[in-house]
């Protein structure tokens, strides 16, 4: 559900712990690798829904579009922050195929699962809501994801 600040990171780390712990009880091993096997499949991401109060207010789409513009200017910085190996893990996942964007190019669109930043159709129709950053890898550090999003979108860094 909706989280404020670092709460998202706390919740994700706890969920990962529980997943590993339950898997252990069944003799299973869990990996957070975004694409542990080669092949034509999507891999695993940590798609991140992000909004500010202004984005959720009337005509918040303007703020969403401003944030997307800022994100477009810092694509490489985000790619490096979104996986623990500065993009190397995500290179196998973000190929531009299988409903992923290319790791090399920034893109955004409405209801487009093949782009870097997706504006859900309902948010576009309501002209307010949130954006979905589809670039973070499943093995991301959620605190780094939060930090770089806030720095880029809110602090203009």
CSV table of C-alpha atoms in Angstrom, one decimal:
chain,number,residue,atom,x,y,z
A,1,UNK,CA,0.0,0.0,0.0
A,2,UNK,CA,0.9,3.7,0.1
A,3,UNK,CA,4.0,4.5,2.2
A,4,UNK,CA,5.7,7.7,3.2
A,5,UNK,CA,9.4,8.2,3.0
A,6,UNK,CA,11.7,5.3,4.0
A,7,UNK,CA,8.7,3.2,5.2
A,8,UNK,CA,8.7,1.7,1.7
A,9,UNK,CA,12.2,0.4,2.2
A,10,UNK,CA,11.4,-1.0,5.6
A,11,UNK,CA,8.4,-2.8,4.3
A,12,UNK,CA,10.3,-4.3,1.3
A,13,UNK,CA,13.2,-5.5,3.4
A,14,UNK,CA,10.8,-7.1,5.9
A,15,UNK,CA,8.9,-8.8,3.0
A,16,UNK,CA,12.2,-10.1,1.6
A,17,UNK,CA,13.1,-11.5,5.0
A,18,UNK,CA,9.8,-13.3,5.3
A,19,UNK,CA,10.1,-14.7,1.8
A,20,UNK,CA,13.5,-16.1,2.5
A,21,UNK,CA,12.4,-17.4,5.9
A,22,UNK,CA,9.3,-19.2,4.5
A,23,UNK,CA,11.3,-20.6,1.6
A,24,UNK,CA,13.8,-22.0,4.1
A,25,UNK,CA,11.1,-24.0,5.8
A,26,UNK,CA,10.3,-25.7,2.5
A,27,UNK,CA,13.9,-26.3,1.5
A,28,UNK,CA,13.8,-23.7,-1.2
A,29,UNK,CA,16.3,-21.0,-2.2
A,30,UNK,CA,15.1,-17.5,-3.2
A,31,UNK,CA,17.0,-15.1,-5.5
A,32,UNK,CA,16.3,-11.4,-6.0
A,33,UNK,CA,18.3,-11.4,-9.2
A,34,UNK,CA,16.3,-9.5,-11.9
A,35,UNK,CA,17.0,-12.2,-14.5
A,36,UNK,CA,18.6,-15.3,-13.0
A,37,UNK,CA,18.0,-17.4,-16.2
A,38,UNK,CA,18.6,-16.4,-19.8
A,39,UNK,CA,15.7,-16.4,-22.3
A,40,UNK,CA,12.8,-14.5,-23.7
A,41,UNK,CA,11.0,-13.5,-20.5
A,42,UNK,CA,10.4,-10.3,-18.6
A,43,UNK,CA,12.6,-10.9,-15.6
A,44,UNK,CA,11.7,-9.3,-12.2
A,45,UNK,CA,11.6,-5.6,-11.4
A,46,UNK,CA,10.7,-3.5,-8.4
A,47,UNK,CA,8.4,-1.2,-10.2
A,48,UNK,CA,8.0,1.9,-8.0
A,49,UNK,CA,4.8,4.0,-7.8
A,50,UNK,CA,5.7,7.5,-6.9
A,51,UNK,CA,3.7,10.6,-6.2
A,52,UNK,CA,3.7,13.9,-4.3
A,53,UNK,CA,0.7,15.7,-2.8
A,54,UNK,CA,0.6,18.0,-5.8
A,55,UNK,CA,0.5,15.1,-8.2
A,56,UNK,CA,-2.6,13.7,-6.4
A,57,UNK,CA,-4.4,17.1,-6.4
A,58,UNK,CA,-6.6,18.5,-9.3
A,59,UNK,CA,-4.6,18.9,-12.5
A,60,UNK,CA,-1.7,17.0,-10.8
A,61,UNK,CA,-0.8,15.6,-14.3
A,62,UNK,CA,1.2,18.8,-14.7
A,63,UNK,CA,3.3,17.9,-11.7
A,64,UNK,CA,3.6,14.3,-13.0
A,65,UNK,CA,4.8,15.6,-16.3
A,66,UNK,CA,7.3,17.9,-14.6
A,67,UNK,CA,8.7,15.0,-12.6
A,68,UNK,CA,9.0,12.9,-15.8
A,69,UNK,CA,10.9,15.7,-17.5
A,70,UNK,CA,13.3,15.8,-14.5
A,71,UNK,CA,13.7,12.0,-14.6
A,72,UNK,CA,14.5,12.1,-18.3
A,73,UNK,CA,17.5,14.3,-17.6
A,74,UNK,CA,18.9,12.0,-15.0
A,75,UNK,CA,18.3,8.6,-16.6
A,76,UNK,CA,21.9,7.2,-16.2
A,77,UNK,CA,22.0,8.3,-12.5
A,78,UNK,CA,18.8,6.4,-11.9
A,79,UNK,CA,19.9,3.3,-13.7
A,80,UNK,CA,23.0,3.2,-11.6
A,81,UNK,CA,21.0,3.7,-8.4
A,82,UNK,CA,18.4,1.1,-9.3
A,83,UNK,CA,20.5,-2.0,-9.0
A,84,UNK,CA,23.4,-2.9,-6.6
A,85,UNK,CA,25.8,-3.3,-9.5
A,86,UNK,CA,25.1,0.1,-11.0
A,87,UNK,CA,23.0,-1.2,-13.8
A,88,UNK,CA,24.9,-4.4,-14.7
A,89,UNK,CA,22.1,-6.7,-13.3
A,90,UNK,CA,19.4,-4.7,-15.0
A,91,UNK,CA,21.2,-4.9,-18.4
A,92,UNK,CA,19.9,-8.4,-18.7
A,93,UNK,CA,16.3,-7.3,-17.9
A,94,UNK,CA,15.9,-3.9,-19.5
A,95,UNK,CA,16.3,-5.0,-23.2
A,96,UNK,CA,13.5,-3.1,-24.8
A,97,UNK,CA,11.5,-6.3,-25.3
A,98,UNK,CA,9.1,-8.3,-23.1
A,99,UNK,CA,7.3,-5.2,-21.8
A,100,UNK,CA,10.6,-3.5,-20.6
A,101,UNK,CA,12.3,-0.3,-21.7
A,102,UNK,CA,15.8,-0.2,-23.0
A,103,UNK,CA,18.4,0.4,-20.3
A,104,UNK,CA,20.1,2.9,-22.8
A,105,UNK,CA,17.1,5.1,-23.5
A,106,UNK,CA,14.6,7.0,-21.4
A,107,UNK,CA,10.9,6.8,-22.4
A,108,UNK,CA,7.6,7.6,-20.9
A,109,UNK,CA,4.0,7.0,-21.8
A,110,UNK,CA,0.4,6.4,-20.7
A,111,UNK,CA,-0.5,2.8,-20.0
A,112,UNK,CA,2.7,1.7,-21.8
A,113,UNK,CA,4.4,-1.2,-20.1
A,114,UNK,CA,7.4,-1.0,-22.4
A,115,UNK,CA,8.6,2.4,-21.2
A,116,UNK,CA,10.8,3.7,-18.4
A,117,UNK,CA,8.0,5.7,-16.7
A,118,UNK,CA,4.4,4.7,-17.1
A,119,UNK,CA,1.5,6.9,-16.3
A,120,UNK,CA,-1.4,4.6,-15.5
A,121,UNK,CA,-4.4,5.1,-17.8
A,122,UNK,CA,-6.7,6.0,-14.9
A,123,UNK,CA,-4.3,8.7,-13.7
A,124,UNK,CA,-4.1,10.2,-17.2
A,125,UNK,CA,-7.9,10.2,-17.5
A,126,UNK,CA,-8.3,11.7,-14.0
A,127,UNK,CA,-5.4,14.1,-14.7
A,128,UNK,CA,-3.9,13.3,-11.3
A,129,UNK,CA,-2.4,10.5,-9.4
A,130,UNK,CA,1.1,9.0,-9.7
A,131,UNK,CA,3.8,7.7,-12.0
A,132,UNK,CA,5.3,4.2,-12.1
A,133,UNK,CA,9.1,4.0,-12.5
A,134,UNK,CA,9.6,0.6,-14.1
A,135,UNK,CA,13.4,0.6,-14.1
A,136,UNK,CA,14.3,-0.5,-10.5
A,137,UNK,CA,15.6,-4.1,-10.4
A,138,UNK,CA,14.1,-6.7,-8.1
A,139,UNK,CA,17.4,-6.7,-6.1
A,140,UNK,CA,17.4,-2.9,-5.7
A,141,UNK,CA,18.2,-1.2,-2.5
A,142,UNK,CA,14.8,0.4,-1.8
A,143,UNK,CA,16.3,3.3,0.2
A,144,UNK,CA,18.5,4.2,-2.8
A,145,UNK,CA,15.4,4.2,-5.1
A,146,UNK,CA,13.6,6.5,-2.7
A,147,UNK,CA,16.6,8.7,-2.3
A,148,UNK,CA,17.2,9.2,-6.0
A,149,UNK,CA,13.5,9.8,-6.8
A,150,UNK,CA,13.2,12.4,-4.1
A,151,UNK,CA,16.4,14.1,-5.0
A,152,UNK,CA,15.4,14.3,-8.7
A,153,UNK,CA,11.7,15.0,-8.5
A,154,UNK,CA,11.4,17.0,-5.2
A,155,UNK,CA,14.8,18.6,-4.5
A,156,UNK,CA,15.9,19.3,-8.1
A,157,UNK,CA,19.3,17.8,-7.5
